[in-house]
Coordinates of C-alpha atoms in Angstrom, one line a residue:
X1 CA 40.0 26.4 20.1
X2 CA 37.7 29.3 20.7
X3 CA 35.9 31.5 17.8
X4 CA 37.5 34.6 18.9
X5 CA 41.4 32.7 18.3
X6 CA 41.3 33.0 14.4
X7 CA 43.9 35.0 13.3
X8 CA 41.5 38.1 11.9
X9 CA 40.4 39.0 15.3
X10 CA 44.0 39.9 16.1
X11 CA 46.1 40.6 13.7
X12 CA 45.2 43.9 11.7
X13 CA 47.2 42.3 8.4
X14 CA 45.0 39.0 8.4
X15 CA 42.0 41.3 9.0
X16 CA 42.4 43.3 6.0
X17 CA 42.9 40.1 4.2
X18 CA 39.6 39.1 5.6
X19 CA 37.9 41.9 4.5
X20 CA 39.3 41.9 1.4
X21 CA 38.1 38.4 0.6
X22 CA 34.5 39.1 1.4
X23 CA 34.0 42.4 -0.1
X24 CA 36.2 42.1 -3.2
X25 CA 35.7 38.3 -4.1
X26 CA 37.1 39.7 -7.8
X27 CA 40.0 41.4 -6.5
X28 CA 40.7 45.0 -5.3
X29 CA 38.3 47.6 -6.5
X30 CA 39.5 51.5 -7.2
X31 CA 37.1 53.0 -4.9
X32 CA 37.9 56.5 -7.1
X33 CA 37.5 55.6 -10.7
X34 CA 36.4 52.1 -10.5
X35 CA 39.0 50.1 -11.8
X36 CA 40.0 46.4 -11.5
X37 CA 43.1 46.2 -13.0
X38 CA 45.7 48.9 -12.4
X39 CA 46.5 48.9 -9.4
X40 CA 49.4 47.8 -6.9
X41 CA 49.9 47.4 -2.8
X42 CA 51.9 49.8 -0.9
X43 CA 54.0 47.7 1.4
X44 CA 55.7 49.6 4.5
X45 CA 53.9 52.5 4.4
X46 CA 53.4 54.3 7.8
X47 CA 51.4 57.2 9.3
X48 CA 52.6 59.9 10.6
X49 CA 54.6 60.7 13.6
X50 CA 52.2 61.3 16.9
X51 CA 52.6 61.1 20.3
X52 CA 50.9 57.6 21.0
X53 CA 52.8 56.2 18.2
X54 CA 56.4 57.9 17.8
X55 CA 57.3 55.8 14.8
X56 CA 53.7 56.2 13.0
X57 CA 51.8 52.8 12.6
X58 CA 51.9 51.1 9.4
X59 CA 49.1 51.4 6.7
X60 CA 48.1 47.7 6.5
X61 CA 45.4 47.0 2.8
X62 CA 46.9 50.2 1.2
X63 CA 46.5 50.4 -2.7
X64 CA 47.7 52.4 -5.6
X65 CA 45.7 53.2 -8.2
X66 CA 47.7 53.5 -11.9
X67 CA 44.9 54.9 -13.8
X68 CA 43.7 57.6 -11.5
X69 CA 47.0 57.6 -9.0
X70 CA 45.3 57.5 -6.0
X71 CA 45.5 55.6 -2.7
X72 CA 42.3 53.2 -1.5
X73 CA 41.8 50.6 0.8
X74 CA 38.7 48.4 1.2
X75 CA 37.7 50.6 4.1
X76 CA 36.7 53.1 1.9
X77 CA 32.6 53.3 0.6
X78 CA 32.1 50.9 3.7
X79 CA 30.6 51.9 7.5
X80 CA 34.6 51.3 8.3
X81 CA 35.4 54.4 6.0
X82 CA 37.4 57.0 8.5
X83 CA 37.3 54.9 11.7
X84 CA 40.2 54.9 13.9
X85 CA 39.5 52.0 15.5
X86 CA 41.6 49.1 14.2
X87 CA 39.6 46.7 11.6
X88 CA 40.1 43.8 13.8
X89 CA 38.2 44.8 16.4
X90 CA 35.3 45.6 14.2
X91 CA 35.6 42.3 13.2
X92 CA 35.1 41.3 17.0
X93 CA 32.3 43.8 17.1
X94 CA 30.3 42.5 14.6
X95 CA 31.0 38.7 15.8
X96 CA 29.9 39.8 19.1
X97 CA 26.3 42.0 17.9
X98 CA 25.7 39.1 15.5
X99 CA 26.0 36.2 17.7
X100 CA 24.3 37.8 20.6
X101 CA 20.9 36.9 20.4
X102 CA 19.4 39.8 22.1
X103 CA 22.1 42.1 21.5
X104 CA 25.2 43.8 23.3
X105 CA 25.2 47.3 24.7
X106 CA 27.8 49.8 24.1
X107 CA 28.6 49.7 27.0
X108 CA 29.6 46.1 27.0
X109 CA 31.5 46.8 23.7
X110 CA 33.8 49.4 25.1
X111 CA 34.6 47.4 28.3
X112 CA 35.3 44.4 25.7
X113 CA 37.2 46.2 22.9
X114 CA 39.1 48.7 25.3
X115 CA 38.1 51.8 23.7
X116 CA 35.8 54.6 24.4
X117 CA 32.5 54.4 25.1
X118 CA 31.5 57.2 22.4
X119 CA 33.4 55.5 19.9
X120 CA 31.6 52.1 21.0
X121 CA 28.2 54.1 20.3
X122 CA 28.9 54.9 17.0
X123 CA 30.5 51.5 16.0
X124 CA 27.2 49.9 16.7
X125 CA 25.1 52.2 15.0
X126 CA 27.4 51.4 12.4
X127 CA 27.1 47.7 12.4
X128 CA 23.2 48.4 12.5
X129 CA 23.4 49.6 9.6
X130 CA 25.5 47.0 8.0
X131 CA 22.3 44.6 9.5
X132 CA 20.3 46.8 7.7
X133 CA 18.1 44.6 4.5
X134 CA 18.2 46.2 1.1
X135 CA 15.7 43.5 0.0
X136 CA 11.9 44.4 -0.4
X137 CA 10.9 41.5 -2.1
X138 CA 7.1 40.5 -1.3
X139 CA 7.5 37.9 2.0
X140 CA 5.1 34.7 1.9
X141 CA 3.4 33.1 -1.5
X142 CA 1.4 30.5 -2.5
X143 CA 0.9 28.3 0.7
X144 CA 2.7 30.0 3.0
X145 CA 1.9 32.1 6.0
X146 CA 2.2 35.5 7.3
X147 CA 2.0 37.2 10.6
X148 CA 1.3 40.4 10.6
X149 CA 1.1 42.3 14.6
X150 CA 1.7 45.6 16.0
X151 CA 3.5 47.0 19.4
X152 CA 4.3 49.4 21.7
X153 CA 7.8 49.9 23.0
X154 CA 9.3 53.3 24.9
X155 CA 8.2 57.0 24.9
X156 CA 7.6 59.5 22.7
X157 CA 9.2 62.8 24.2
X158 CA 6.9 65.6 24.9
X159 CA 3.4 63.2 25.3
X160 CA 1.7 62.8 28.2
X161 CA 1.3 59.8 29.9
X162 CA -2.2 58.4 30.1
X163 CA -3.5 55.4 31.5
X164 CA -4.3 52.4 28.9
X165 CA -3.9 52.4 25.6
X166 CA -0.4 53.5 24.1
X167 CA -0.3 56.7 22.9
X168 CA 2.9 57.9 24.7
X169 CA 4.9 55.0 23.1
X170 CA 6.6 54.2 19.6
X171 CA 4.7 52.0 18.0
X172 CA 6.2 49.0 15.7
X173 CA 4.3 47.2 13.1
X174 CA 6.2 43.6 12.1
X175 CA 5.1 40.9 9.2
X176 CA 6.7 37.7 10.3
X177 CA 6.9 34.5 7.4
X178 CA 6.4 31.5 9.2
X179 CA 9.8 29.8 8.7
X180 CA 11.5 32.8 7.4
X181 CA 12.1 36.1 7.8
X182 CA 10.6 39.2 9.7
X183 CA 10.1 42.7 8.7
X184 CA 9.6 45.7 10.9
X185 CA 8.6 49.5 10.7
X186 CA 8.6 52.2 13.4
X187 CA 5.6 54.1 12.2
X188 CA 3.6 57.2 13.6
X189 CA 0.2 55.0 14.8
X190 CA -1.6 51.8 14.2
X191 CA -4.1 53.5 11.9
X192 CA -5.3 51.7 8.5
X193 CA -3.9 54.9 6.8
X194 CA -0.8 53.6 8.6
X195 CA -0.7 49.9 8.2
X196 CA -2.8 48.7 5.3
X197 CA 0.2 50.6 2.6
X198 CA 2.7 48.4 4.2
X199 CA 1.2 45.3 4.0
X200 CA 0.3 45.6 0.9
X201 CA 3.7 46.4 -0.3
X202 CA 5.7 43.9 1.8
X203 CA 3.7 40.6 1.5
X204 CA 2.7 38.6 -1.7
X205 CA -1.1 38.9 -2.7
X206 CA -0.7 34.8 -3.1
X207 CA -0.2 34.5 1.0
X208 CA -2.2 33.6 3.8
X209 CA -2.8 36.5 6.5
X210 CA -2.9 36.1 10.1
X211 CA -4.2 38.5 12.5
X212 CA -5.6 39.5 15.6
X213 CA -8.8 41.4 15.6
X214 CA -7.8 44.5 15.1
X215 CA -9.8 46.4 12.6
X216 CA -7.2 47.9 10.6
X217 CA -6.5 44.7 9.0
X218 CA -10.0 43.4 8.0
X219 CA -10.6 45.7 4.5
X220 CA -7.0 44.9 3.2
X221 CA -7.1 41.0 4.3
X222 CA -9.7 40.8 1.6
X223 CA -6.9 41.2 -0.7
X224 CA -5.2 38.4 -0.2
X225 CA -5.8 34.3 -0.5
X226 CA -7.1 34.3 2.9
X227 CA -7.4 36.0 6.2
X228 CA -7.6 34.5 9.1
X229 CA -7.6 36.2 12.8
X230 CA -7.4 35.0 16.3
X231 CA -9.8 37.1 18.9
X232 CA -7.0 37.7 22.0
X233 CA -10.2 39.5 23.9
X234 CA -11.5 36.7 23.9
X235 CA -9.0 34.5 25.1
X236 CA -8.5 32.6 21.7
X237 CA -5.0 32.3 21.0
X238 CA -4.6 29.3 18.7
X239 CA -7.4 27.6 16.3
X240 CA -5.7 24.8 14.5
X241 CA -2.8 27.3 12.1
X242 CA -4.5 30.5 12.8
X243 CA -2.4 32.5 15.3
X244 CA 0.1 35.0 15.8
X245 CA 2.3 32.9 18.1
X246 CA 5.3 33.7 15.3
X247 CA 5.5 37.6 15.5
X248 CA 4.5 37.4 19.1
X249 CA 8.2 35.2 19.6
X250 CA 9.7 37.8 17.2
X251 CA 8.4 41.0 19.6
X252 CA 9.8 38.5 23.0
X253 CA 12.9 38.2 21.8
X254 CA 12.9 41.7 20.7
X255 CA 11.7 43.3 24.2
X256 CA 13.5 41.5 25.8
X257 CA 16.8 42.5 24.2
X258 CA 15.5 46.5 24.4
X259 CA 14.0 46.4 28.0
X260 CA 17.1 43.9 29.2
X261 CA 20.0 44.6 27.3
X262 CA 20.1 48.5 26.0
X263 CA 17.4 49.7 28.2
X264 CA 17.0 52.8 26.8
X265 CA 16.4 53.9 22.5
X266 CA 15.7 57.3 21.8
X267 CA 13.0 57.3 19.0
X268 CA 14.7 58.3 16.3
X269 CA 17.6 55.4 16.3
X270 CA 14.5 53.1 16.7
X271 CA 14.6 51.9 13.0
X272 CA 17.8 50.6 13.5
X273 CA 17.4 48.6 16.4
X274 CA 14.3 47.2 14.2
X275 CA 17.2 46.1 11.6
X276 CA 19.6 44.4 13.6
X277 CA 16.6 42.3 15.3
X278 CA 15.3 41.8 11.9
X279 CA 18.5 41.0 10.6
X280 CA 18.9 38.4 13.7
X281 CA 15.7 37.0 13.4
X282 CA 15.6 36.1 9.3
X283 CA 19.3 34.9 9.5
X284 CA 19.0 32.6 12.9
X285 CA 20.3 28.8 13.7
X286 CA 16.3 27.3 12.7
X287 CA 17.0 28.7 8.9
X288 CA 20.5 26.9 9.4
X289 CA 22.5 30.3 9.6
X290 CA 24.8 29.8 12.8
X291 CA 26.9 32.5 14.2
X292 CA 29.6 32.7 11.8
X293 CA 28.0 32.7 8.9
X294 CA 25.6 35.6 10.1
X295 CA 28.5 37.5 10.8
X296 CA 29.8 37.1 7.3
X297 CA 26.5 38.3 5.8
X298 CA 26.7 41.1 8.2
X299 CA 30.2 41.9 6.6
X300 CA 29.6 42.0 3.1
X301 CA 26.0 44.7 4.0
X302 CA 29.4 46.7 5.4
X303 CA 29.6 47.4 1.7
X304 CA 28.5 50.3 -0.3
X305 CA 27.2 52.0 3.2
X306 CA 28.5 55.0 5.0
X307 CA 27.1 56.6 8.8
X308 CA 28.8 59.8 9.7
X309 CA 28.4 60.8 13.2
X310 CA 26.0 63.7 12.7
X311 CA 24.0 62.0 11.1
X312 CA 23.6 58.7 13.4
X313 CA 23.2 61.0 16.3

């Protein structure tokens, strides 16, 4: 029996009743005025009339609202809101982006869901943002590690091209917790102006920091229990617990995935390619979060999260 047999990938009925379970574990929610308890299902409601569908199709999840009298579904307030595309197959979608560990073009997701290519754009930007972690909790703590490294990935438009160095790229800063979870940022440079606010904001004062050289890091590691760094121009890339081998694995897997897999990221959509590797990353099989699981987590951030078009383009 494969994954992509249950009943929700296929049937637009059980999907709703998917849905429904993960995003309203209390029961259905008035997405006008709020309310819990008056409310009833519309059963055998249809659209209307068009040429594709002669008869209409049939509103599947469709709710009445007594105290304010009007219609909801759980679609609404979520990245589904106003999507034509049927709700199983973004349920396929965001199986398939979740349990692809370098991700899956749009490409790839129009071939596989059968619909347009434009629509498979927007669907993913969507799920990216579902990815996308509302927690800013300090990462690390008393006895534990973080990694903190920078890179450079693609071109900035309208920069020349010079040899070494990489000031024609977008450059991403990422703090890595050994063990756990990773946190990137798209930022403007690598400058301490740059790098020293976020690491001061994202990582407990009570944490070990590990570095390379670079100088940006060596006035605010005095602020933390320790600060360690490994000197890569030197050739020293382990001594004893001090590297960077952690964030390093985090920026293979995520090259890899841009370079290989989407090949192309215009730098504004950048942060959201950070989220769905971040989201990845922090929710993989080594923390004991397989496949299906991650795509449930990915489900319930569906919640409370809109994208129009104009604004993900």
């Amino acid at each position: 029996m494969s994954v992509l047999s249950r009943p929700y990938f296929h049937d637009e009925a059980a999907a709703f009743e998917h849905v429904e379970a993960m995003l309203w574990p209390q029961g259905p929610v008035c997405h006008h005025c709020g309310s819990m308890d008056k409310h009833y299902k519309l059963a055998g409601v249809r659209s209307k009339p068009s040429k594709k569908n002669p008869h209409g199709v049939e509103r599947h999840g469709l709710y009445k609202c007594s105290a304010c009298r009007a219609q909801f579904t759980v679609r609404m307030g979520t990245i589904f809101e106003e999507s034509h595309l049927p709700l199983h197959k973004w349920l396929q979608a965001i199986h398939l982006m979740c349990s692809s560990k370098k991700g899956i073009s749009s490409h790839q997701l129009h071939r596989v869901l059968e619909c347009t290519y434009k629509t498979a754009w927007f669907l993913s930007h969507r799920v990216r943002e579902a990815m996308r972690s509302d927690d800013f909790t300090p990462m690390g703590g008393n006895g534990k590690f973080v990694e903190v490294d920078e890179t450079y990935i693609g071109r900035l438009t309208d920069t020349p091209v010079k040899r070494g160095g990489g000031a024609h790229k977008n450059t991403v800063v990422t703090l890595v917790e050994r063990g756990g979870r990773s946190r990137s940022f798209h930022v403007v440079s690598a400058r301490i102006g740059t790098v020293m606010p976020i690491v001061r904001a994202n990582i407990a004062k009570e944490s070990a920091l590990m570095t390379d050289e670079a100088g940006v890091y060596r006035r605010v590691g005095q602020e933390f229990a320790s600060h360690d760094f490994v000197t890569h121009s030197k050739d020293e890339y382990v001594r004893g617990n001090i590297h960077t081998n952690t964030v390093e694995g985090y920026y293979s897997i995520f090259k890899r995935g841009m370079k290989g897999v989407y090949q192309h990221c215009a730098e504004h959509h950048l942060h959201r390619y950070l989220a769905e590797f971040d989201f990845r990353y922090s929710n993989r099989s080594a923390m004991g979060v397989e496949d299906n699981v991650r795509s449930l987590i990915a489900l319930k951030g569906a919640k409370g999260k809109r994208l129009t078009y104009r604004t993900a383009y």
